[in-house]
Amino acid sequence: MSDRAPAGQFIDAAIGLLRRLRDEEADSIAAAGTLLADTVADGGRLFAFGAGHSSLAAQDLVYRAGGLALVNLLAVPGVVGVDVMPAPLGSALERVDGLASAVLDSSPLRAGDALLVISLSGRNALPVEMAMNARALGVKVIGVTSVAYASRTKSRHASGTYLKDHCDLVLDSKIAVGDAELTHDGIPAPFAPASTVVTSALLQAVMATTATTLADRGIEPPLLRSGNVDGGHDWNTRVMEQYRDRIFYRH
């Protein structure tokens, strides 16, 4: 570590990653925002999936003040965050073949919808099969992953492939393998993961693009307002009623 305080080092590292996303992923972000806008305009529904800590970025899009009301969480029991006990069970479930098929078979996902699949490593069976099977249904898939893992780790799926290999579009979070930004001579392991803040920012950039793309086409984007501002509750009630056939988290 340098003489700079660790808090400052971590924030600088996160800022550096965000700048890389701004500069290196601009075209991919624009394409993803356009794909989602096309889906909304054509009457499709939006879904987001992530396992473990990757689920945090997916959840940040759902029922979110300032966000699109149409984003639904595609939840897999036992892998949404770290709510399962014992927590390592969630990691084990990500490696189970066939789980994605069972989830999709019981989900409302259908042809013409769009699915964001978020997986930092993109190497486990669950996100790989989620993308593969969703595309087979006619769903457009946007993968959000760190492409570096594909060259530095071994796939855990029988096909030997990664999430990035089964998507219509890929957003590269640029996170280094291991997801830890800092080291210290007195600490035997790297620490300070940045994937959550960076992936969430990446996805919000996509959502901002989606909203403005819809507006540029003369379509009012179905945005939610904060329930803690005057009129926010009434606004949200109107939006959710207007799009009730495409919103599943209120049922």
Short mmCIF file of C-alpha atoms in Angstrom, two decimals:
data_model
loop_
_atom_site.label_atom_id
_atom_site.label_comp_id
_atom_site.label_asym_id
_atom_site.label_seq_id
_atom_site.Cartn_x
_atom_site.Cartn_y
_atom_site.Cartn_z
CA MET A 1 0.00 0.00 0.00
CA SER A 2 1.09 3.58 -0.58
CA ASP A 3 1.11 6.30 2.07
CA ARG A 4 -2.34 7.38 0.94
CA ALA A 5 -5.15 6.38 3.31
CA PRO A 6 -6.84 3.09 2.34
CA ALA A 7 -10.23 4.77 2.04
CA GLY A 8 -8.84 7.19 -0.51
CA GLN A 9 -7.07 4.38 -2.35
CA PHE A 10 -10.27 2.40 -2.65
CA ILE A 11 -12.33 5.37 -3.83
CA ASP A 12 -9.63 6.24 -6.36
CA ALA A 13 -9.66 2.63 -7.62
CA ALA A 14 -13.45 2.73 -7.99
CA ILE A 15 -13.27 6.06 -9.81
CA GLY A 16 -10.65 4.62 -12.14
CA LEU A 17 -12.91 1.69 -12.98
CA LEU A 18 -15.87 4.00 -13.56
CA ARG A 19 -13.78 6.11 -15.92
CA ARG A 20 -12.83 2.98 -17.84
CA LEU A 21 -16.50 2.07 -18.18
CA ARG A 22 -17.31 5.57 -19.40
CA ASP A 23 -14.54 5.51 -21.99
CA GLU A 24 -14.32 1.84 -23.02
CA GLU A 25 -17.92 0.61 -22.69
CA ALA A 26 -19.74 3.62 -24.13
CA ASP A 27 -20.80 1.80 -27.30
CA SER A 28 -21.94 -1.28 -25.39
CA ILE A 29 -23.89 0.82 -22.89
CA ALA A 30 -25.60 2.66 -25.75
CA ALA A 31 -26.45 -0.62 -27.47
CA ALA A 32 -27.83 -2.12 -24.27
CA GLY A 33 -29.96 0.95 -23.59
CA THR A 34 -31.29 0.80 -27.14
CA LEU A 35 -32.09 -2.91 -26.83
CA LEU A 36 -34.08 -2.30 -23.65
CA ALA A 37 -35.85 0.70 -25.18
CA ASP A 38 -36.78 -1.43 -28.20
CA THR A 39 -38.16 -4.08 -25.84
CA VAL A 40 -40.27 -1.57 -23.94
CA ALA A 41 -41.55 0.06 -27.14
CA ASP A 42 -42.51 -3.34 -28.57
CA GLY A 43 -44.50 -4.33 -25.48
CA GLY A 44 -41.86 -6.61 -23.97
CA ARG A 45 -41.02 -7.05 -20.32
CA LEU A 46 -37.68 -6.49 -18.57
CA PHE A 47 -36.03 -8.87 -16.10
CA ALA A 48 -32.77 -8.88 -14.15
CA PHE A 49 -30.97 -11.84 -12.59
CA GLY A 50 -27.87 -12.13 -10.47
CA ALA A 51 -26.62 -14.71 -7.99
CA GLY A 52 -24.96 -13.99 -4.66
CA HIS A 53 -23.51 -10.52 -4.48
CA SER A 54 -24.20 -10.06 -8.20
CA SER A 55 -27.87 -10.07 -7.20
CA LEU A 56 -27.35 -6.77 -5.37
CA ALA A 57 -26.88 -4.92 -8.66
CA ALA A 58 -29.97 -6.65 -10.08
CA GLN A 59 -32.06 -5.71 -7.04
CA ASP A 60 -30.92 -2.09 -7.34
CA LEU A 61 -32.89 -1.86 -10.60
CA VAL A 62 -36.19 -3.16 -9.22
CA TYR A 63 -38.93 -0.90 -7.79
CA ARG A 64 -36.36 1.88 -7.67
CA ALA A 65 -37.03 5.58 -7.29
CA GLY A 66 -35.77 7.19 -10.47
CA GLY A 67 -35.69 3.81 -12.18
CA LEU A 68 -37.75 2.04 -14.80
CA ALA A 69 -40.88 0.50 -13.32
CA LEU A 70 -40.75 -2.40 -15.77
CA VAL A 71 -37.63 -4.09 -14.39
CA ASN A 72 -38.56 -7.30 -12.59
CA LEU A 73 -36.24 -9.44 -10.46
CA LEU A 74 -35.87 -12.99 -11.74
CA ALA A 75 -35.28 -14.59 -8.37
CA VAL A 76 -33.78 -18.03 -7.74
CA PRO A 77 -34.45 -19.29 -4.20
CA GLY A 78 -31.24 -19.59 -2.24
CA VAL A 79 -29.08 -17.39 -4.45
CA VAL A 80 -30.64 -13.93 -4.01
CA GLY A 81 -27.97 -12.14 -2.02
CA VAL A 82 -26.79 -13.87 1.14
CA ASP A 83 -30.18 -14.55 2.71
CA VAL A 84 -29.80 -18.34 2.57
CA MET A 85 -28.36 -20.12 5.59
CA PRO A 86 -25.70 -21.33 5.62
CA ALA A 87 -24.43 -18.66 3.25
CA PRO A 88 -22.02 -20.98 1.35
CA LEU A 89 -25.07 -22.93 0.13
CA GLY A 90 -25.80 -20.05 -2.23
CA SER A 91 -22.39 -20.47 -3.88
CA ALA A 92 -22.99 -24.20 -4.22
CA LEU A 93 -26.37 -23.66 -5.88
CA GLU A 94 -24.75 -21.49 -8.57
CA ARG A 95 -22.89 -24.60 -9.72
CA VAL A 96 -25.94 -26.87 -10.01
CA ASP A 97 -26.71 -27.98 -13.56
CA GLY A 98 -30.35 -27.68 -14.57
CA LEU A 99 -31.41 -25.15 -11.94
CA ALA A 100 -31.75 -22.38 -14.51
CA SER A 101 -34.14 -24.49 -16.60
CA ALA A 102 -36.39 -25.10 -13.60
CA VAL A 103 -36.46 -21.40 -12.79
CA LEU A 104 -37.22 -20.30 -16.33
CA ASP A 105 -39.94 -22.94 -16.73
CA SER A 106 -41.81 -21.43 -13.77
CA SER A 107 -41.12 -17.77 -14.62
CA PRO A 108 -43.20 -15.37 -16.75
CA LEU A 109 -40.29 -14.84 -19.14
CA ARG A 110 -41.31 -15.21 -22.80
CA ALA A 111 -40.16 -14.43 -26.33
CA GLY A 112 -39.80 -10.69 -26.89
CA ASP A 113 -38.66 -9.97 -23.33
CA ALA A 114 -35.17 -8.86 -22.29
CA LEU A 115 -33.07 -10.32 -19.49
CA LEU A 116 -30.02 -8.85 -17.79
CA VAL A 117 -27.83 -11.66 -16.45
CA ILE A 118 -25.27 -10.38 -13.96
CA SER A 119 -22.36 -12.57 -12.94
CA LEU A 120 -18.95 -11.24 -12.05
CA SER A 121 -17.03 -14.36 -13.08
CA GLY A 122 -19.57 -15.70 -15.58
CA ARG A 123 -18.10 -19.18 -15.03
CA ASN A 124 -20.77 -20.99 -13.00
CA ALA A 125 -23.50 -23.20 -14.42
CA LEU A 126 -26.42 -21.06 -13.25
CA PRO A 127 -25.67 -17.80 -15.13
CA VAL A 128 -24.36 -19.68 -18.18
CA GLU A 129 -27.50 -21.81 -18.45
CA MET A 130 -29.75 -18.86 -17.61
CA ALA A 131 -28.43 -17.02 -20.65
CA MET A 132 -28.42 -20.08 -22.91
CA ASN A 133 -31.96 -21.15 -22.05
CA ALA A 134 -33.42 -17.65 -22.10
CA ARG A 135 -32.11 -17.07 -25.61
CA ALA A 136 -33.59 -20.40 -26.68
CA LEU A 137 -36.96 -19.00 -25.57
CA GLY A 138 -36.53 -15.96 -27.81
CA VAL A 139 -35.46 -13.63 -25.01
CA LYS A 140 -32.78 -10.99 -25.65
CA VAL A 141 -29.96 -11.41 -23.13
CA ILE A 142 -27.54 -8.75 -21.91
CA GLY A 143 -24.65 -10.21 -19.94
CA VAL A 144 -22.92 -8.11 -17.30
CA THR A 145 -19.63 -9.70 -16.32
CA SER A 146 -15.89 -9.28 -16.01
CA VAL A 147 -14.53 -10.63 -19.27
CA ALA A 148 -11.10 -11.09 -17.68
CA TYR A 149 -12.34 -14.20 -15.85
CA ALA A 150 -12.74 -16.08 -19.14
CA SER A 151 -9.00 -15.93 -19.74
CA ARG A 152 -7.87 -16.40 -16.13
CA THR A 153 -10.23 -19.08 -14.77
CA LYS A 154 -11.75 -22.40 -15.85
CA SER A 155 -15.45 -22.59 -16.70
CA ARG A 156 -17.56 -24.64 -14.29
CA HIS A 157 -20.14 -25.44 -16.96
CA ALA A 158 -19.98 -28.72 -18.86
CA SER A 159 -19.71 -26.82 -22.15
CA GLY A 160 -16.56 -25.05 -21.06
CA THR A 161 -18.16 -21.74 -21.94
CA TYR A 162 -18.85 -18.57 -19.98
CA LEU A 163 -21.77 -16.17 -19.64
CA LYS A 164 -20.20 -13.87 -22.24
CA ASP A 165 -20.51 -16.61 -24.85
CA HIS A 166 -24.31 -16.76 -24.69
CA CYS A 167 -25.47 -13.14 -24.84
CA ASP A 168 -26.82 -10.76 -27.44
CA LEU A 169 -24.74 -8.02 -25.80
CA VAL A 170 -21.97 -8.09 -23.20
CA LEU A 171 -21.11 -5.32 -20.74
CA ASP A 172 -17.61 -5.73 -19.32
CA SER A 173 -17.35 -4.44 -15.75
CA LYS A 174 -13.51 -4.43 -15.96
CA ILE A 175 -13.27 -5.87 -12.45
CA ALA A 176 -9.99 -7.72 -11.87
CA VAL A 177 -10.08 -11.45 -11.16
CA GLY A 178 -10.60 -11.89 -7.42
CA ASP A 179 -12.57 -8.64 -6.99
CA ALA A 180 -10.23 -6.93 -4.54
CA GLU A 181 -8.65 -3.55 -5.19
CA LEU A 182 -6.18 -3.18 -2.30
CA THR A 183 -3.25 -5.02 -0.80
CA HIS A 184 -1.22 -4.49 2.38
CA ASP A 185 2.07 -5.98 3.50
CA GLY A 186 0.50 -7.06 6.79
CA ILE A 187 -2.60 -8.62 5.26
CA PRO A 188 -2.22 -12.00 3.50
CA ALA A 189 -5.18 -11.57 1.12
CA PRO A 190 -6.23 -8.75 -1.22
CA PHE A 191 -9.27 -6.82 -0.02
CA ALA A 192 -11.80 -4.04 -0.76
CA PRO A 193 -14.09 -5.37 -3.52
CA ALA A 194 -15.47 -2.82 -6.00
CA SER A 195 -17.75 -4.98 -8.14
CA THR A 196 -21.01 -3.90 -6.49
CA VAL A 197 -20.52 -0.15 -6.83
CA VAL A 198 -19.09 -0.46 -10.34
CA THR A 199 -21.70 -2.91 -11.66
CA SER A 200 -24.54 -0.87 -10.18
CA ALA A 201 -23.19 2.27 -11.84
CA LEU A 202 -22.83 0.42 -15.14
CA LEU A 203 -26.44 -0.74 -15.01
CA GLN A 204 -27.79 2.66 -14.03
CA ALA A 205 -25.93 4.10 -17.03
CA VAL A 206 -27.81 1.60 -19.19
CA MET A 207 -31.13 2.55 -17.59
CA ALA A 208 -30.43 6.26 -18.14
CA THR A 209 -29.78 5.48 -21.80
CA THR A 210 -32.99 3.47 -22.02
CA ALA A 211 -35.09 6.27 -20.53
CA THR A 212 -33.66 8.98 -22.78
CA THR A 213 -33.88 6.77 -25.87
CA LEU A 214 -37.59 6.22 -25.21
CA ALA A 215 -38.13 9.93 -24.64
CA ASP A 216 -36.32 10.78 -27.89
CA ARG A 217 -38.82 8.52 -29.67
CA GLY A 218 -41.75 10.35 -28.12
CA ILE A 219 -42.47 7.59 -25.58
CA GLU A 220 -42.74 8.58 -21.93
CA PRO A 221 -40.42 6.21 -20.05
CA PRO A 222 -42.28 4.43 -17.21
CA LEU A 223 -40.21 5.84 -14.36
CA LEU A 224 -40.89 5.61 -10.65
CA ARG A 225 -40.61 8.51 -8.24
CA SER A 226 -39.56 8.44 -4.62
CA GLY A 227 -42.42 7.61 -2.27
CA ASN A 228 -40.87 10.04 0.17
CA VAL A 229 -41.63 13.14 -1.92
CA ASP A 230 -45.06 14.73 -2.15
CA GLY A 231 -47.09 13.12 -4.92
CA GLY A 232 -44.66 10.25 -5.35
CA HIS A 233 -47.05 7.55 -4.17
CA ASP A 234 -49.84 8.69 -6.49
CA TRP A 235 -47.41 8.91 -9.41
CA ASN A 236 -46.16 5.36 -8.81
CA THR A 237 -49.68 4.00 -8.44
CA ARG A 238 -50.56 5.44 -11.85
CA VAL A 239 -47.47 4.05 -13.54
CA MET A 240 -47.89 0.59 -12.02
CA GLU A 241 -51.54 0.48 -12.99
CA GLN A 242 -50.75 1.57 -16.55
CA TYR A 243 -48.14 -1.16 -16.93
CA ARG A 244 -49.63 -3.77 -14.61
CA ASP A 245 -49.36 -6.50 -17.26
CA ARG A 246 -45.57 -6.03 -17.36
CA ILE A 247 -44.88 -5.61 -13.64
CA PHE A 248 -44.65 -8.78 -11.56
CA TYR A 249 -43.24 -7.57 -8.24
CA ARG A 250 -46.56 -6.09 -7.12
CA HIS A 251 -48.57 -9.32 -7.44
#
